[in-house]
mmCIF file of C-alpha atoms in Angstrom:
data_model
loop_
_atom_site.group_PDB
_atom_site.id
_atom_site.type_symbol
_atom_site.label_atom_id
_atom_site.label_comp_id
_atom_site.label_asym_id
_atom_site.label_seq_id
_atom_site.Cartn_x
_atom_site.Cartn_y
_atom_site.Cartn_z
ATOM 1 C CA MET A 1 -94.183 39.133 -39.914
ATOM 2 C CA GLY A 2 -90.676 39.166 -41.249
ATOM 3 C CA GLU A 3 -89.399 41.181 -38.289
ATOM 4 C CA ARG A 4 -91.036 38.737 -35.854
ATOM 5 C CA ASN A 5 -89.269 35.788 -37.499
ATOM 6 C CA ILE A 6 -85.909 37.534 -37.235
ATOM 7 C CA ASP A 7 -86.346 38.134 -33.504
ATOM 8 C CA ASP A 8 -87.264 34.493 -32.965
ATOM 9 C CA ASP A 9 -84.201 33.358 -34.864
ATOM 10 C CA ARG A 10 -81.999 35.601 -32.732
ATOM 11 C CA ARG A 11 -83.473 34.193 -29.537
ATOM 12 C CA LEU A 12 -82.993 30.642 -30.748
ATOM 13 C CA ALA A 13 -79.401 31.336 -31.725
ATOM 14 C CA LYS A 14 -78.680 32.955 -28.390
ATOM 15 C CA SER A 15 -80.166 29.994 -26.555
ATOM 16 C CA ALA A 16 -78.052 27.632 -28.619
ATOM 17 C CA ILE A 17 -74.880 29.592 -27.836
ATOM 18 C CA VAL A 18 -75.674 29.603 -24.103
ATOM 19 C CA ALA A 19 -76.256 25.852 -24.218
ATOM 20 C CA ILE A 20 -72.905 25.302 -25.975
ATOM 21 C CA LEU A 21 -71.098 27.439 -23.416
ATOM 22 C CA GLU A 22 -72.709 25.564 -20.559
ATOM 23 C CA ARG A 23 -71.659 22.230 -22.077
ATOM 24 C CA ARG A 24 -68.070 23.502 -22.510
ATOM 25 C CA SER A 25 -67.967 24.722 -18.904
ATOM 26 C CA CYS A 26 -69.283 21.390 -17.722
ATOM 27 C CA ALA A 27 -66.718 19.566 -19.854
ATOM 28 C CA ARG A 28 -63.898 21.692 -18.434
ATOM 29 C CA LEU A 29 -65.074 20.995 -14.906
ATOM 30 C CA CYS A 30 -65.185 17.263 -15.606
ATOM 31 C CA LEU A 31 -61.707 17.410 -17.148
ATOM 32 C CA ALA A 32 -60.337 19.255 -14.131
ATOM 33 C CA VAL A 33 -61.863 16.698 -11.790
ATOM 34 C CA GLU A 34 -60.402 13.846 -13.882
ATOM 35 C CA LEU A 35 -56.959 15.434 -13.953
ATOM 36 C CA GLN A 36 -57.048 15.960 -10.220
ATOM 37 C CA ARG A 37 -58.025 12.339 -9.700
ATOM 38 C CA THR A 38 -55.228 11.184 -12.030
ATOM 39 C CA GLN A 39 -52.669 13.282 -10.213
ATOM 40 C CA GLN A 40 -53.788 11.866 -6.903
ATOM 41 C CA VAL A 41 -53.429 8.328 -8.262
ATOM 42 C CA SER A 42 -49.945 9.141 -9.621
ATOM 43 C CA LEU A 43 -48.937 10.691 -6.331
ATOM 44 C CA ILE A 44 -50.115 7.640 -4.402
ATOM 45 C CA HIS A 45 -48.230 5.389 -6.843
ATOM 46 C CA ALA A 46 -45.079 7.495 -6.478
ATOM 47 C CA MET A 47 -45.320 7.348 -2.708
ATOM 48 C CA LYS A 48 -45.642 3.570 -2.848
ATOM 49 C CA GLN A 49 -42.535 3.368 -5.047
ATOM 50 C CA HIS A 50 -40.689 5.702 -2.699
ATOM 51 C CA ARG A 51 -41.530 3.531 0.304
ATOM 52 C CA SER A 52 -40.491 0.404 -1.606
ATOM 53 C CA ALA A 53 -37.149 1.982 -2.516
ATOM 54 C CA ALA A 54 -36.691 3.036 1.080
ATOM 55 C CA ARG A 55 -37.131 -0.557 2.247
ATOM 56 C CA GLN A 56 -34.561 -1.768 -0.277
ATOM 57 C CA MET A 57 -31.955 0.953 0.231
ATOM 58 C CA SER A 58 -32.131 1.664 3.958
ATOM 59 C CA PRO A 59 -30.426 -1.036 6.060
ATOM 60 C CA CYS A 60 -32.464 0.055 9.050
ATOM 61 C CA LEU A 61 -35.802 -0.411 7.248
ATOM 62 C CA ALA A 62 -34.618 -3.676 5.724
ATOM 63 C CA GLY A 63 -33.788 -5.088 9.150
ATOM 64 C CA VAL A 64 -30.033 -4.928 8.560
ATOM 65 C CA GLY A 65 -27.746 -2.999 10.846
ATOM 66 C CA PRO A 66 -28.920 -0.822 13.744
ATOM 67 C CA THR A 67 -32.641 -0.792 14.501
ATOM 68 C CA LEU A 68 -34.416 2.457 13.621
ATOM 69 C CA LYS A 69 -35.278 4.238 16.828
ATOM 70 C CA GLU A 70 -38.602 6.000 17.233
ATOM 71 C CA SER A 71 -36.698 9.241 17.718
ATOM 72 C CA GLU A 72 -35.091 8.871 14.280
ATOM 73 C CA TYR A 73 -37.087 9.359 11.129
ATOM 74 C CA LEU A 74 -36.315 9.011 7.431
ATOM 75 C CA LEU A 75 -35.472 12.293 5.730
ATOM 76 C CA SER A 76 -34.344 11.148 2.286
ATOM 77 C CA VAL A 77 -33.339 7.599 1.430
ATOM 78 C CA PRO A 78 -31.212 6.480 3.191
ATOM 79 C CA ILE A 79 -30.291 9.672 5.084
ATOM 80 C CA LYS A 80 -31.968 10.124 8.463
ATOM 81 C CA LYS A 81 -32.377 13.253 10.501
ATOM 82 C CA LEU A 82 -31.522 12.630 14.124
ATOM 83 C CA PRO A 83 -33.257 14.469 16.961
ATOM 84 C CA PRO A 84 -31.309 17.270 18.657
ATOM 85 C CA ASN A 85 -28.601 16.057 21.024
ATOM 86 C CA SER A 86 -27.888 17.422 24.493
ATOM 87 C CA LYS A 87 -26.346 20.512 22.897
ATOM 88 C CA GLY A 88 -29.356 21.093 20.681
ATOM 89 C CA GLN A 89 -27.464 20.071 17.535
ATOM 90 C CA VAL A 90 -29.321 18.315 14.727
ATOM 91 C CA ARG A 91 -27.344 15.688 12.807
ATOM 92 C CA TYR A 92 -27.837 13.590 9.694
ATOM 93 C CA ARG A 93 -26.842 9.942 9.368
ATOM 94 C CA PHE A 94 -26.784 7.182 6.784
ATOM 95 C CA VAL A 95 -25.730 3.534 6.794
ATOM 96 C CA VAL A 96 -24.562 1.989 3.529
ATOM 97 C CA ASP A 97 -23.297 -1.457 2.482
ATOM 98 C CA VAL A 98 -19.647 -1.389 1.423
ATOM 99 C CA GLY A 99 -19.146 -4.981 0.316
ATOM 100 C CA VAL A 100 -18.286 -8.311 1.899
ATOM 101 C CA ASP A 101 -15.470 -9.056 4.317
ATOM 102 C CA PRO A 102 -13.255 -11.576 2.453
ATOM 103 C CA GLY A 103 -12.183 -13.105 5.747
ATOM 104 C CA THR A 104 -15.600 -13.740 7.318
ATOM 105 C CA GLY A 105 -17.913 -13.552 4.296
ATOM 106 C CA LYS A 106 -20.181 -11.145 6.201
ATOM 107 C CA ARG A 107 -21.596 -7.932 4.821
ATOM 108 C CA LYS A 108 -19.694 -4.814 5.829
ATOM 109 C CA GLN A 109 -21.487 -1.548 6.513
ATOM 110 C CA LEU A 110 -20.356 2.021 6.870
ATOM 111 C CA ARG A 111 -22.151 4.481 9.146
ATOM 112 C CA ARG A 112 -21.501 8.179 8.672
ATOM 113 C CA THR A 113 -22.938 11.138 10.599
ATOM 114 C CA PHE A 114 -22.767 14.804 9.550
ATOM 115 C CA ALA A 115 -23.734 18.167 10.941
ATOM 116 C CA THR A 116 -25.598 19.255 7.793
ATOM 117 C CA LEU A 117 -27.852 17.566 5.263
ATOM 118 C CA LYS A 118 -25.739 18.910 2.393
ATOM 119 C CA GLU A 119 -22.601 17.202 3.715
ATOM 120 C CA ALA A 120 -24.456 13.926 4.237
ATOM 121 C CA GLN A 121 -25.919 13.990 0.707
ATOM 122 C CA ALA A 122 -22.535 14.788 -0.847
ATOM 123 C CA GLU A 123 -20.775 11.956 0.998
ATOM 124 C CA TYR A 124 -23.515 9.455 0.233
ATOM 125 C CA ALA A 125 -23.360 10.384 -3.468
ATOM 126 C CA ARG A 126 -19.548 10.047 -3.448
ATOM 127 C CA ILE A 127 -19.639 6.601 -1.827
ATOM 128 C CA THR A 128 -22.435 5.388 -4.107
ATOM 129 C CA ASN A 129 -20.672 6.561 -7.266
ATOM 130 C CA ARG A 130 -17.348 5.056 -6.251
ATOM 131 C CA ARG A 131 -19.011 1.771 -5.369
ATOM 132 C CA GLN A 132 -20.552 1.629 -8.837
ATOM 133 C CA GLU A 133 -17.151 2.401 -10.385
ATOM 134 C CA GLY A 134 -15.458 -0.210 -8.206
ATOM 135 C CA THR A 135 -13.080 2.364 -6.683
ATOM 136 C CA PHE A 136 -14.524 2.603 -3.171
ATOM 137 C CA PHE A 137 -12.582 0.942 -0.379
ATOM 138 C CA PRO A 138 -14.067 0.747 3.136
ATOM 139 C CA PRO A 139 -12.123 2.694 5.775
ATOM 140 C CA ASN A 140 -9.950 0.693 8.161
ATOM 141 C CA GLN A 141 -7.712 1.403 11.144
ATOM 142 C CA ILE A 142 -4.611 -0.486 9.926
ATOM 143 C CA THR A 143 -1.436 1.527 10.536
ATOM 144 C CA LEU A 144 1.541 1.570 8.200
ATOM 145 C CA ASN A 145 3.551 -0.453 10.731
ATOM 146 C CA GLU A 146 0.870 -3.139 10.878
ATOM 147 C CA TRP A 147 0.659 -3.357 7.096
ATOM 148 C CA LEU A 148 4.460 -3.557 6.701
ATOM 149 C CA ASP A 149 4.475 -6.501 9.141
ATOM 150 C CA GLN A 150 1.807 -8.260 7.059
ATOM 151 C CA TRP A 151 3.608 -7.489 3.801
ATOM 152 C CA LEU A 152 6.951 -8.796 5.082
ATOM 153 C CA THR A 153 5.247 -11.992 6.220
ATOM 154 C CA MET A 154 3.838 -12.472 2.712
ATOM 155 C CA LYS A 155 7.212 -11.712 1.091
ATOM 156 C CA ALA A 156 8.975 -14.184 3.379
ATOM 157 C CA GLU A 157 7.230 -16.997 1.476
ATOM 158 C CA ASP A 158 9.198 -16.146 -1.691
ATOM 159 C CA LEU A 159 12.447 -14.550 -0.503
ATOM 160 C CA GLU A 160 15.497 -15.814 1.329
ATOM 161 C CA GLY A 161 16.130 -14.957 4.954
ATOM 162 C CA THR A 162 18.971 -12.566 4.162
ATOM 163 C CA THR A 163 16.801 -10.646 1.693
ATOM 164 C CA ILE A 164 13.931 -10.342 4.181
ATOM 165 C CA TYR A 165 16.407 -9.156 6.815
ATOM 166 C CA ASN A 166 17.624 -6.432 4.448
ATOM 167 C CA TYR A 167 14.006 -5.473 3.724
ATOM 168 C CA ARG A 168 13.351 -5.088 7.444
ATOM 169 C CA ILE A 169 16.426 -2.907 7.906
ATOM 170 C CA THR A 170 15.490 -0.596 5.035
ATOM 171 C CA LEU A 171 11.869 -0.308 6.205
ATOM 172 C CA ASP A 172 12.924 0.421 9.799
ATOM 173 C CA ARG A 173 14.030 3.808 8.471
ATOM 174 C CA VAL A 174 10.423 4.434 7.452
ATOM 175 C CA ARG A 175 8.688 3.101 10.556
ATOM 176 C CA GLY A 176 10.089 5.602 13.014
ATOM 177 C CA LYS A 177 8.575 8.652 11.306
ATOM 178 C CA MET A 178 5.477 7.248 9.598
ATOM 179 C CA GLY A 179 4.718 3.852 11.107
ATOM 180 C CA HIS A 180 2.037 5.201 13.453
ATOM 181 C CA ILE A 181 0.032 6.804 10.606
ATOM 182 C CA ARG A 182 -3.086 4.978 9.444
ATOM 183 C CA LEU A 183 -2.453 3.325 6.101
ATOM 184 C CA GLN A 184 -5.394 5.153 4.509
ATOM 185 C CA GLY A 185 -4.283 8.407 6.117
ATOM 186 C CA LEU A 186 -0.884 8.317 4.421
ATOM 187 C CA THR A 187 -0.350 11.144 1.921
ATOM 188 C CA GLU A 188 2.225 12.016 -0.694
ATOM 189 C CA GLU A 189 3.178 15.018 1.438
ATOM 190 C CA SER A 190 3.957 12.810 4.454
ATOM 191 C CA VAL A 191 6.194 10.580 2.310
ATOM 192 C CA GLU A 192 7.931 13.662 0.884
ATOM 193 C CA GLU A 193 8.523 15.015 4.410
ATOM 194 C CA TRP A 194 9.999 11.685 5.533
ATOM 195 C CA MET A 195 12.334 11.597 2.522
ATOM 196 C CA GLN A 196 13.585 15.157 3.087
ATOM 197 C CA TRP A 197 14.069 14.457 6.808
ATOM 198 C CA SER A 198 16.012 11.252 6.069
ATOM 199 C CA LEU A 199 18.369 13.077 3.707
ATOM 200 C CA LYS A 200 19.188 15.498 6.563
ATOM 201 C CA HIS A 201 18.821 13.567 9.849
ATOM 202 C CA GLY A 202 18.100 9.937 8.918
ATOM 203 C CA ARG A 203 20.792 8.291 11.058
ATOM 204 C CA VAL A 204 18.792 8.306 14.278
ATOM 205 C CA ARG A 205 20.663 8.029 17.570
ATOM 206 C CA GLY A 206 18.142 6.854 20.154
ATOM 207 C CA ASP A 207 15.267 9.322 20.022
ATOM 208 C CA LYS A 208 17.361 12.083 18.496
ATOM 209 C CA ALA A 209 17.874 12.867 14.834
ATOM 210 C CA GLY A 210 21.351 12.106 13.574
ATOM 211 C CA THR A 211 23.464 12.708 10.505
ATOM 212 C CA PRO A 212 22.137 12.447 6.932
ATOM 213 C CA LEU A 213 21.399 9.106 5.313
ATOM 214 C CA GLY A 214 22.968 8.479 1.950
ATOM 215 C CA VAL A 215 20.898 8.878 -1.189
ATOM 216 C CA THR A 216 21.210 5.171 -1.958
ATOM 217 C CA SER A 217 19.941 4.190 1.503
ATOM 218 C CA VAL A 218 16.929 6.517 1.270
ATOM 219 C CA GLU A 219 16.211 5.306 -2.251
ATOM 220 C CA MET A 220 16.228 1.663 -1.126
ATOM 221 C CA SER A 221 13.794 2.425 1.711
ATOM 222 C CA LEU A 222 11.544 4.368 -0.652
ATOM 223 C CA ALA A 223 11.566 1.490 -3.152
ATOM 224 C CA ARG A 224 10.500 -1.030 -0.491
ATOM 225 C CA LEU A 225 7.768 1.337 0.719
ATOM 226 C CA LYS A 226 6.422 1.652 -2.826
ATOM 227 C CA ASP A 227 6.379 -2.146 -3.177
ATOM 228 C CA ALA A 228 4.428 -2.516 0.068
ATOM 229 C CA LEU A 229 1.886 0.163 -0.875
ATOM 230 C CA ASN A 230 1.411 -1.345 -4.333
ATOM 231 C CA ARG A 231 0.425 -4.603 -2.650
ATOM 232 C CA ALA A 232 -1.996 -2.672 -0.413
ATOM 233 C CA VAL A 233 -3.667 -1.316 -3.556
ATOM 234 C CA THR A 234 -3.936 -4.848 -4.953
ATOM 235 C CA CYS A 235 -5.497 -5.994 -1.667
ATOM 236 C CA ARG A 236 -8.052 -3.156 -1.949
ATOM 237 C CA LEU A 237 -6.848 -1.446 1.202
ATOM 238 C CA LEU A 238 -5.833 1.678 -0.723
ATOM 239 C CA THR A 239 -7.140 3.459 -3.795
ATOM 240 C CA ILE A 240 -3.729 4.662 -4.984
ATOM 241 C CA ASN A 241 -0.073 4.361 -4.020
ATOM 242 C CA VAL A 242 0.701 7.806 -2.595
ATOM 243 C CA ALA A 243 4.465 7.162 -2.745
ATOM 244 C CA GLN A 244 4.464 6.183 -6.415
ATOM 245 C CA HIS A 245 5.720 9.525 -7.755
ATOM 246 C CA VAL A 246 7.992 10.499 -4.862
ATOM 247 C CA THR A 247 11.609 10.564 -6.045
ATOM 248 C CA ILE A 248 14.974 11.679 -4.680
ATOM 249 C CA PRO A 249 15.624 15.298 -5.775
ATOM 250 C CA ARG A 250 18.323 15.721 -8.386
ATOM 251 C CA LYS A 251 19.899 18.418 -6.218
ATOM 252 C CA ALA A 252 20.484 15.909 -3.403
ATOM 253 C CA ARG A 253 22.142 13.476 -5.816
ATOM 254 C CA LYS A 254 24.484 16.154 -7.157
ATOM 255 C CA GLU A 255 25.466 17.334 -3.681
ATOM 256 C CA GLU A 256 26.280 13.777 -2.595
ATOM 257 C CA ARG A 257 28.418 13.200 -5.683
ATOM 258 C CA LYS A 258 30.403 16.355 -4.904
ATOM 259 C CA GLU A 259 31.056 15.313 -1.297
ATOM 260 C CA LYS A 260 31.626 11.625 -1.947
ATOM 261 C CA GLN A 261 35.274 10.614 -2.054
ATOM 262 C CA GLU A 262 36.258 8.539 -5.026
ATOM 263 C CA VAL A 263 37.746 5.185 -4.041
ATOM 264 C CA ASN A 264 40.369 3.988 -6.470
ATOM 265 C CA PRO A 265 41.399 0.316 -6.704
ATOM 266 C CA TRP A 266 44.832 -0.667 -5.424
ATOM 267 C CA ASN A 267 47.728 -0.471 -7.791
ATOM 268 C CA VAL A 268 50.344 -3.235 -8.093
ATOM 269 C CA LYS A 269 52.609 -1.744 -5.444
ATOM 270 C CA GLU A 270 49.764 -1.457 -2.922
ATOM 271 C CA VAL A 271 48.721 -5.071 -3.542
ATOM 272 C CA GLN A 272 52.298 -6.272 -3.017
ATOM 273 C CA THR A 273 52.523 -4.273 0.199
ATOM 274 C CA PHE A 274 49.302 -5.854 1.459
ATOM 275 C CA ILE A 275 50.484 -9.375 0.619
ATOM 276 C CA GLN A 276 53.778 -8.851 2.468
ATOM 277 C CA GLY A 277 51.874 -7.502 5.457
ATOM 278 C CA VAL A 278 49.548 -10.527 5.841
ATOM 279 C CA ARG A 279 51.981 -13.292 4.840
ATOM 280 C CA THR A 280 52.298 -14.585 8.393
ATOM 281 C CA GLU A 281 48.579 -14.448 9.193
ATOM 282 C CA ARG A 282 46.648 -17.686 9.741
ATOM 283 C CA LEU A 283 44.036 -16.582 7.160
ATOM 284 C CA TYR A 284 46.658 -15.666 4.582
ATOM 285 C CA ALA A 285 45.095 -17.983 1.932
ATOM 286 C CA PRO A 286 41.520 -16.614 2.297
ATOM 287 C CA LEU A 287 42.924 -13.060 2.134
ATOM 288 C CA LEU A 288 44.619 -13.906 -1.154
ATOM 289 C CA LEU A 289 41.315 -15.279 -2.482
ATOM 290 C CA SER A 290 39.697 -11.908 -1.760
ATOM 291 C CA LEU A 291 42.208 -10.334 -4.157
ATOM 292 C CA MET A 292 40.857 -12.561 -6.965
ATOM 293 C CA GLY A 293 37.528 -10.728 -7.135
ATOM 294 C CA LEU A 294 35.542 -13.103 -4.918
ATOM 295 C CA ARG A 295 32.810 -11.660 -2.735
ATOM 296 C CA PRO A 296 33.347 -11.936 1.032
ATOM 297 C CA GLY A 297 30.392 -14.349 1.247
ATOM 298 C CA GLU A 298 31.936 -16.534 -1.474
ATOM 299 C CA VAL A 299 35.293 -16.690 0.310
ATOM 300 C CA CYS A 300 33.589 -17.621 3.604
ATOM 301 C CA GLY A 301 31.415 -20.234 1.875
ATOM 302 C CA LEU A 302 34.264 -21.985 0.050
ATOM 303 C CA ARG A 303 34.586 -25.719 0.931
ATOM 304 C CA TRP A 304 37.536 -28.020 0.428
ATOM 305 C CA GLU A 305 35.410 -30.207 -1.800
ATOM 306 C CA ASP A 306 35.137 -27.225 -4.153
ATOM 307 C CA VAL A 307 38.936 -26.846 -4.366
ATOM 308 C CA ASP A 308 40.952 -29.073 -6.713
ATOM 309 C CA LEU A 309 44.532 -28.689 -5.504
ATOM 310 C CA GLU A 310 45.871 -31.172 -8.057
ATOM 311 C CA ASN A 311 44.477 -29.334 -11.087
ATOM 312 C CA ALA A 312 44.798 -25.833 -9.497
ATOM 313 C CA THR A 313 41.089 -24.922 -9.903
ATOM 314 C CA MET A 314 38.168 -24.116 -7.647
ATOM 315 C CA THR A 315 34.379 -23.945 -8.055
ATOM 316 C CA ILE A 316 32.339 -21.090 -6.589
ATOM 317 C CA ALA A 317 28.945 -22.598 -5.696
ATOM 318 C CA ASN A 318 28.279 -21.641 -2.076
ATOM 319 C CA THR A 319 28.101 -18.510 0.079
ATOM 320 C CA ARG A 320 27.916 -17.692 3.786
ATOM 321 C CA THR A 321 26.392 -14.515 5.212
ATOM 322 C CA MET A 322 26.076 -13.139 8.727
ATOM 323 C CA ILE A 323 22.593 -11.781 9.548
ATOM 324 C CA GLY A 324 22.419 -9.066 12.164
ATOM 325 C CA ASN A 325 25.765 -10.173 13.654
ATOM 326 C CA ARG A 326 23.838 -13.007 15.296
ATOM 327 C CA TYR A 327 23.709 -16.074 13.051
ATOM 328 C CA VAL A 328 25.162 -17.415 9.817
ATOM 329 C CA VAL A 329 23.141 -18.295 6.751
ATOM 330 C CA GLU A 330 24.603 -20.612 4.147
ATOM 331 C CA LYS A 331 23.099 -20.733 0.687
ATOM 332 C CA ASP A 332 23.793 -21.072 -3.028
ATOM 333 C CA THR A 333 25.395 -18.278 -5.014
ATOM 334 C CA LYS A 334 23.352 -15.159 -5.674
ATOM 335 C CA SER A 335 22.637 -16.190 -9.277
ATOM 336 C CA LEU A 336 23.445 -18.921 -11.785
ATOM 337 C CA ALA A 337 26.063 -16.601 -13.258
ATOM 338 C CA GLY A 338 27.719 -16.584 -9.818
ATOM 339 C CA GLU A 339 28.449 -20.315 -10.099
ATOM 340 C CA ARG A 340 31.792 -20.436 -11.859
ATOM 341 C CA ASP A 341 35.087 -22.299 -12.105
ATOM 342 C CA LEU A 342 38.292 -20.331 -11.538
ATOM 343 C CA PRO A 343 41.962 -21.169 -11.977
ATOM 344 C CA LEU A 344 44.236 -20.890 -8.955
ATOM 345 C CA PRO A 345 47.399 -18.808 -9.469
ATOM 346 C CA ALA A 346 50.595 -20.377 -8.107
ATOM 347 C CA PRO A 347 50.866 -18.132 -4.969
ATOM 348 C CA VAL A 348 47.198 -18.779 -4.079
ATOM 349 C CA LEU A 349 47.558 -22.527 -4.709
ATOM 350 C CA ALA A 350 50.615 -22.717 -2.442
ATOM 351 C CA ALA A 351 48.836 -20.730 0.277
ATOM 352 C CA LEU A 352 45.783 -23.034 0.144
ATOM 353 C CA LYS A 353 47.977 -26.144 0.453
ATOM 354 C CA SER A 354 49.696 -24.677 3.491
ATOM 355 C CA PHE A 355 46.364 -23.681 5.032
ATOM 356 C CA LYS A 356 44.932 -27.186 4.598
ATOM 357 C CA ALA A 357 48.014 -28.717 6.208
ATOM 358 C CA LEU A 358 47.704 -26.215 9.092
ATOM 359 C CA GLN A 359 44.076 -27.200 9.688
ATOM 360 C CA ALA A 360 45.034 -30.866 9.779
ATOM 361 C CA LYS A 361 47.712 -30.155 12.436
ATOM 362 C CA GLU A 362 45.269 -28.094 14.545
ATOM 363 C CA LYS A 363 42.697 -30.868 14.416
ATOM 364 C CA LEU A 364 45.264 -33.467 15.427
ATOM 365 C CA VAL A 365 46.482 -31.391 18.366
ATOM 366 C CA LEU A 366 43.062 -30.383 19.680
ATOM 367 C CA GLY A 367 41.342 -33.698 19.116
ATOM 368 C CA GLU A 368 37.740 -33.631 20.272
ATOM 369 C CA ALA A 369 38.074 -29.971 21.229
ATOM 370 C CA TYR A 370 38.469 -29.074 17.546
ATOM 371 C CA SER A 371 35.266 -27.673 16.071
ATOM 372 C CA ASP A 372 34.277 -27.823 12.441
ATOM 373 C CA SER A 373 31.538 -25.396 11.437
ATOM 374 C CA ASP A 374 31.193 -27.598 8.350
ATOM 375 C CA PRO A 375 33.231 -30.780 7.840
ATOM 376 C CA GLY A 376 34.007 -29.821 4.283
ATOM 377 C CA SER A 377 34.562 -26.070 4.711
ATOM 378 C CA THR A 378 37.839 -24.217 4.463
#
């Protein structure tokens, strides 16, 4: 009887274990089915999000820019794989917004096409990152010559005509070698090459290279170029000023100093010789004024109203300059410090009195044929 009870207990226990295992297997199956269903739901949700992002990021899908052709299909937002061309080449393209045109207020877009997906992805990532950093500037076709014209027009609002003329002259040395280069294609190497060429052959004769330009001339042109490129950076046409760190080599400066002849001022004997040589000249008085330290423009701009012959003094307050050997510009002195009162030495005073009397005689003789460039000028 006892053995029979033990066998029954074993059978019951075995049945219980089998039942537990069956329940566990069923539970695992249910769990697997649930997980599969959950994954499918997540996948569907992810695909919906992907399509939504595609609509927002791709100008073609958003209805902006070129219409998506049936032969083009989305590869990865917003890069598209184009069908093979006539040569059997597969290409990859994306279109991305690059800001707003300040002139028209319209959105500007950039379209780029590459031979490989890797190149397209790298360029898209670069543009996107730089846009977020605020350092991306849309490409443009403006040449250096075109930008220099725009910059000089802007500068003309603040500078005098003679200064703008000098700016144009100094920048003409740059235009010949680099003016045709796209502004965004300009490199530090191209500026360096221009500088070295100018120091050797900068004085162009027609289409042929000439003799070297002086260090000061090249330095002035380089300074104006840097100013213009700095403004281009401010206007968001350039990322950096590629000429910023280009400088005249110290070796070139030393060589010029060795070759440059030192000009010494005249001594007393040389001044006396000059005075004796021009004593009979009509412009004897103005030539004497030049010996008093006046600039040529100050001598030419001196008016009789600025000369006090009774008290032997004169006031420097006006200048005259010739621009391009074509026309005369009259203006105030270069700075407030340039406006000054000077005493007139006895020989200069006597020469000015004689010159004024000579002008009066010439006017009387010529009558209406006499021409005054300025009624009050000397």
